[in-house]
Amino acid sequence: MRLVFMGSPDFSVPVLEALVAAGHEIAAVYCQPPRPAGRGKKERPTAVHARALELGLEVRHPVSLKSDAAQKDFASLAPEVAVVVAYGLILPQAILDTPTYGCLNIHASLLPRWRGAAPIHRAIMAGDSETGVCIMQMEAGLDTGPVLLRKATPIGAEETTLQLHDRLSALGSAAIVQALDSLPGLTPVVQPDDGVTYAEKIRKDEARIDWTRPSAQIDRQIRGLSPFPGAWCELHGARLKILASRLAEGGGAAGTIINAPAYVACGSGAIELLRLQKAGSQAQDVSEFIRGTPLPQGTRLS
């Protein structure tokens, strides 16, 4: 099938690779423009941009698709379908209407739950027991289109956003290949009005840990914000990111180390810290971290 691929971050790369491996004709790859990054602020292409060039594919990165010229350029590709996954630009109606089979989006949730920008983070932070991917027929609304195919998967008790991100990317890759093989035979299922939730972007003020909260909430916060932006607290007056944890037995003054190697009392219950990162340092498993920064019983995390 002749298609246009539209995606930008790491999450989208396995999907592009799966489409190429399945033998689809990629007329062009659309992604976000290169942007300054790193200490030198040199322009860095997106993960999809870099991989598409390695695969010998044509790459386009317009700053907008609203102009007549941009829409004519897209139409000139004569795509049968567009596959969209974490692209980062709103698609005008003219773009949505161009491909023969429309624009198919891979969304990392079980719609209508967690429409919006951060569905993986929000699913973990909310304590959902399962999530998945949906292949959705795109329309003008935010993730409101009918669903052509859905795949569910449980969320592990210790799973972080990074780990779930990678699993859902692989699941979405397989799902879109299956969906394209089944076109036009798939039946669109309109999303119900019940159960709609929105996955808003993660705010900076959500990352600081309040140890007076219940352990289950803090554990979900840590896992849901790992690796970025990273839930954090202060140790000896300096910022400490906590990137992995698990629920544990115990209790005591909130924010206090109550047991070796790194069990912390919460408002109710406790958690075990598994992976930590001091400012300006690499992330470390707790066994390595405490060799350089001991956490004796009674240490306070503020």
Coordinates of C-alpha atoms in Angstrom, one line a residue:
M1 CA 0.0 0.0 0.0
R2 CA 1.3 3.5 -0.9
L3 CA 1.3 5.6 2.3
V4 CA 2.6 8.7 4.0
F5 CA 4.1 8.2 7.5
M6 CA 3.8 11.1 10.0
G7 CA 5.6 10.8 13.3
S8 CA 8.5 12.4 15.2
P9 CA 9.8 10.8 18.5
D10 CA 11.3 7.5 19.5
F11 CA 7.9 6.0 20.0
S12 CA 7.2 6.3 16.3
V13 CA 10.4 4.7 15.0
P14 CA 9.5 1.0 15.5
V15 CA 6.2 1.7 13.7
L16 CA 8.0 3.2 10.6
E17 CA 10.4 0.2 10.6
A18 CA 7.5 -2.3 10.8
L19 CA 5.8 -0.6 7.8
V20 CA 8.9 -0.8 5.8
A21 CA 9.5 -4.5 6.8
A22 CA 5.9 -5.3 5.8
G23 CA 6.6 -4.1 2.3
H24 CA 4.5 -0.9 2.2
E25 CA 5.6 1.9 -0.2
I26 CA 6.5 4.9 1.9
A27 CA 5.9 7.9 -0.4
A28 CA 7.3 10.3 2.2
V29 CA 7.9 10.7 5.9
Y30 CA 6.6 13.8 7.7
C31 CA 8.1 14.8 11.1
Q32 CA 8.8 17.8 13.2
P33 CA 11.6 20.1 12.0
P34 CA 15.1 19.8 13.6
R35 CA 15.5 21.9 16.7
P36 CA 18.4 23.2 18.8
A37 CA 19.5 20.6 21.4
G38 CA 22.4 19.8 23.7
R39 CA 25.0 22.1 25.2
G40 CA 26.0 23.4 21.8
K41 CA 22.4 24.1 20.8
K42 CA 23.0 22.5 17.4
E43 CA 20.0 21.6 15.4
R44 CA 19.1 18.0 16.0
P45 CA 16.7 16.0 13.8
T46 CA 13.9 14.0 15.4
A47 CA 14.3 10.3 15.9
V48 CA 12.0 9.5 13.0
H49 CA 13.9 12.0 10.7
A50 CA 17.2 10.3 11.5
R51 CA 15.9 6.8 11.0
A52 CA 14.0 7.7 7.8
L53 CA 17.2 9.0 6.3
E54 CA 19.0 5.7 7.2
L55 CA 16.2 3.9 5.4
G56 CA 16.6 6.0 2.3
L57 CA 13.2 7.6 2.6
E58 CA 12.2 11.1 1.6
V59 CA 11.7 13.3 4.7
R60 CA 9.6 16.5 4.9
H61 CA 9.3 18.7 8.0
P62 CA 7.0 21.6 7.4
V63 CA 6.3 23.9 10.3
S64 CA 2.6 23.8 9.4
L65 CA 0.2 22.0 7.1
K66 CA -2.3 24.9 6.9
S67 CA -1.1 26.6 3.7
D68 CA -2.4 25.7 0.3
A69 CA 1.2 24.9 -0.8
A70 CA 1.7 22.4 2.0
Q71 CA -1.6 20.7 1.3
K72 CA -0.8 20.5 -2.5
D73 CA 2.6 19.0 -1.7
F74 CA 0.9 16.4 0.4
A75 CA -1.8 15.6 -2.2
S76 CA 0.9 15.3 -4.9
L77 CA 2.1 12.1 -3.1
A78 CA -1.2 10.4 -3.9
P79 CA -1.3 8.3 -0.7
E80 CA -3.8 5.6 -0.2
V81 CA -3.5 6.1 3.5
A82 CA -1.5 8.2 6.0
V83 CA -0.2 6.6 9.2
V84 CA 0.1 9.1 12.1
V85 CA 1.8 8.4 15.4
A86 CA 2.9 11.1 17.7
Y87 CA 3.5 13.5 14.8
G88 CA 3.1 16.8 16.8
L89 CA 1.1 18.9 14.3
I90 CA -2.7 19.3 13.9
L91 CA -3.9 17.9 10.6
P92 CA -6.2 20.3 8.7
Q93 CA -9.4 18.8 7.2
A94 CA -7.8 19.0 3.7
I95 CA -5.0 16.7 4.8
L96 CA -7.4 14.3 6.6
D97 CA -9.5 14.0 3.4
T98 CA -6.6 13.4 0.9
P99 CA -5.7 9.7 1.3
T100 CA -8.1 7.2 -0.1
Y101 CA -8.5 5.5 3.3
G102 CA -8.0 8.6 5.3
C103 CA -5.5 9.1 8.1
L104 CA -5.0 6.4 10.7
N105 CA -3.6 7.3 14.1
I106 CA -1.9 4.9 16.6
H107 CA -3.0 6.1 20.0
A108 CA -1.4 4.7 23.1
S109 CA -4.5 4.1 25.2
L110 CA -7.8 2.3 25.2
L111 CA -10.0 5.0 23.8
P112 CA -12.0 6.9 24.9
R113 CA -9.9 6.7 28.1
W114 CA -6.9 9.0 28.0
R115 CA -7.4 11.1 24.9
G116 CA -4.7 13.7 24.5
A117 CA -0.9 14.2 25.0
A118 CA 0.3 12.0 27.8
P119 CA -1.8 8.8 27.9
I120 CA 1.1 6.5 29.0
H121 CA 2.1 8.7 32.0
R122 CA -1.6 9.2 33.0
A123 CA -2.5 5.5 32.9
I124 CA 0.3 4.6 35.3
M125 CA -0.3 7.6 37.6
A126 CA -4.0 6.8 37.8
G127 CA -3.3 3.2 38.8
D128 CA -5.0 1.7 35.7
S129 CA -4.6 -2.1 35.6
E130 CA -4.5 -2.2 31.8
T131 CA -3.9 0.0 28.8
G132 CA -3.3 -0.6 25.1
V133 CA -3.3 0.9 21.6
C134 CA -6.0 1.9 19.3
I135 CA -5.9 2.3 15.5
M136 CA -8.2 5.3 15.1
Q137 CA -9.7 6.9 12.0
M138 CA -8.7 10.5 12.4
E139 CA -11.2 13.4 12.4
A140 CA -11.1 17.0 13.4
G141 CA -11.6 16.4 17.2
L142 CA -8.9 15.5 19.6
D143 CA -8.7 11.7 19.5
T144 CA -12.4 11.4 18.9
G145 CA -12.5 9.4 15.7
P146 CA -13.9 5.8 15.4
V147 CA -11.7 2.9 16.3
L148 CA -10.8 0.3 13.7
L149 CA -8.7 -2.0 15.9
R150 CA -7.7 -2.1 19.6
K151 CA -5.1 -4.2 21.5
A152 CA -5.1 -4.3 25.3
T153 CA -2.2 -5.2 27.6
P154 CA -1.9 -5.3 31.4
I155 CA 0.3 -2.7 33.2
G156 CA 2.9 -4.3 35.4
A157 CA 3.0 -3.5 39.1
E158 CA 6.5 -2.1 38.9
E159 CA 6.4 -0.8 35.3
T160 CA 7.6 2.6 34.4
T161 CA 6.5 4.9 31.7
L162 CA 9.7 4.1 29.7
Q163 CA 9.1 0.4 29.9
L164 CA 5.4 0.7 29.0
H165 CA 6.2 3.2 26.2
D166 CA 8.5 0.6 24.6
R167 CA 5.9 -2.2 24.9
L168 CA 3.1 -0.1 23.5
S169 CA 5.3 1.1 20.6
A170 CA 5.9 -2.6 19.6
L171 CA 2.2 -3.4 20.1
G172 CA 1.2 -0.4 17.9
S173 CA 3.6 -1.5 15.2
A174 CA 2.0 -4.9 15.0
A175 CA -1.5 -3.5 15.2
I176 CA -1.1 -1.0 12.3
V177 CA 0.4 -3.7 10.0
Q178 CA -2.6 -5.8 10.8
A179 CA -5.0 -3.0 10.2
L180 CA -3.5 -2.1 6.8
D181 CA -3.6 -5.7 5.7
S182 CA -7.3 -5.7 6.6
L183 CA -8.4 -2.5 4.8
P184 CA -11.0 -1.7 3.7
G185 CA -12.7 -4.6 5.6
L186 CA -12.4 -3.1 9.1
T187 CA -15.6 -1.8 10.7
P188 CA -15.2 1.6 12.4
V189 CA -16.5 1.6 16.0
V190 CA -17.7 5.0 17.3
Q191 CA -16.2 5.9 20.6
P192 CA -18.8 5.9 23.4
D193 CA -19.5 9.1 25.4
D194 CA -19.1 7.2 28.7
G195 CA -15.6 6.8 30.0
V196 CA -14.0 9.8 28.3
T197 CA -10.8 11.1 30.1
Y198 CA -8.1 13.5 29.0
A199 CA -4.4 12.9 29.4
E200 CA -3.1 16.4 29.9
K201 CA 0.5 17.3 29.4
I202 CA 2.7 16.6 32.5
R203 CA 3.2 19.8 34.5
K204 CA 6.5 20.6 36.3
D205 CA 4.6 21.0 39.6
E206 CA 3.5 17.3 39.4
A207 CA 7.1 16.0 39.7
R208 CA 7.9 17.0 43.3
I209 CA 7.1 14.2 45.8
D210 CA 4.9 14.9 48.8
W211 CA 5.9 12.1 51.3
T212 CA 2.7 12.7 53.3
R213 CA 0.6 11.1 50.6
P214 CA -0.2 7.3 50.6
S215 CA 2.5 5.0 49.4
A216 CA 0.4 3.8 46.4
Q217 CA 0.1 7.3 45.0
I218 CA 3.7 8.1 45.4
D219 CA 4.8 4.8 43.8
R220 CA 2.5 5.6 40.8
Q221 CA 3.9 9.1 40.6
I222 CA 7.5 7.8 40.5
R223 CA 6.8 5.2 37.9
G224 CA 4.6 7.4 35.8
L225 CA 7.1 10.2 35.6
S226 CA 10.1 7.9 34.9
P227 CA 12.4 8.7 33.1
F228 CA 11.1 12.2 32.3
P229 CA 10.6 14.6 33.9
G230 CA 11.4 12.4 36.9
A231 CA 9.7 12.5 40.3
W232 CA 12.0 14.2 42.8
C233 CA 12.6 15.2 46.4
E234 CA 15.5 16.7 48.3
L235 CA 18.4 14.9 50.0
H236 CA 20.7 17.0 52.1
G237 CA 19.4 20.1 50.4
A238 CA 20.0 18.9 46.8
R239 CA 17.5 17.6 44.3
L240 CA 17.3 13.8 44.0
K241 CA 15.3 12.1 41.3
I242 CA 13.7 8.8 42.0
L243 CA 13.2 6.8 38.8
A244 CA 12.0 3.4 40.0
S245 CA 10.2 2.1 43.1
R246 CA 8.0 -0.6 44.5
L247 CA 5.4 -0.8 47.3
A248 CA 6.8 -2.1 50.6
E249 CA 5.7 -2.9 54.2
G250 CA 6.4 -0.5 57.0
G251 CA 5.7 2.9 58.4
G252 CA 7.1 5.8 60.3
A253 CA 7.6 9.6 59.9
A254 CA 6.8 10.5 56.3
G255 CA 9.9 10.9 54.1
T256 CA 12.2 9.0 56.5
I257 CA 14.4 6.1 55.6
I258 CA 13.1 3.3 57.9
N259 CA 15.0 0.3 56.6
A260 CA 18.1 -0.6 54.5
P261 CA 18.8 -0.2 51.7
A262 CA 16.2 2.5 50.9
Y263 CA 12.8 1.9 52.3
V264 CA 10.9 5.2 52.8
A265 CA 7.9 5.8 55.0
C266 CA 5.0 7.6 53.4
G267 CA 1.8 9.2 54.8
S268 CA 0.5 5.6 54.9
G269 CA 2.6 2.6 54.0
A270 CA 6.1 2.7 52.5
I271 CA 8.0 2.3 49.3
E272 CA 11.3 0.8 48.3
L273 CA 13.5 3.0 46.2
L274 CA 15.1 1.1 43.3
R275 CA 16.8 3.7 41.0
L276 CA 18.0 7.2 41.9
Q277 CA 19.8 10.1 40.3
K278 CA 21.5 13.0 41.9
A279 CA 21.7 16.4 40.0
G280 CA 24.5 16.3 37.5
S281 CA 25.1 12.6 37.9
Q282 CA 24.0 9.4 36.0
A283 CA 21.1 7.4 37.2
Q284 CA 22.1 4.5 39.4
D285 CA 20.5 1.4 40.9
V286 CA 20.1 1.7 44.6
S287 CA 22.8 -0.8 45.5
E288 CA 25.4 1.3 43.5
F289 CA 23.9 4.7 44.8
I290 CA 24.3 3.9 48.5
R291 CA 28.0 3.0 48.1
G292 CA 28.6 6.6 47.3
T293 CA 25.7 8.2 49.2
P294 CA 24.7 6.1 52.3
L295 CA 21.1 6.3 53.3
P296 CA 21.2 5.2 57.0
Q297 CA 18.0 4.7 59.0
G298 CA 16.5 8.1 60.0
T299 CA 17.7 9.9 56.9
R300 CA 15.1 12.5 55.9
L301 CA 14.0 13.1 52.3
S302 CA 12.2 16.5 52.0

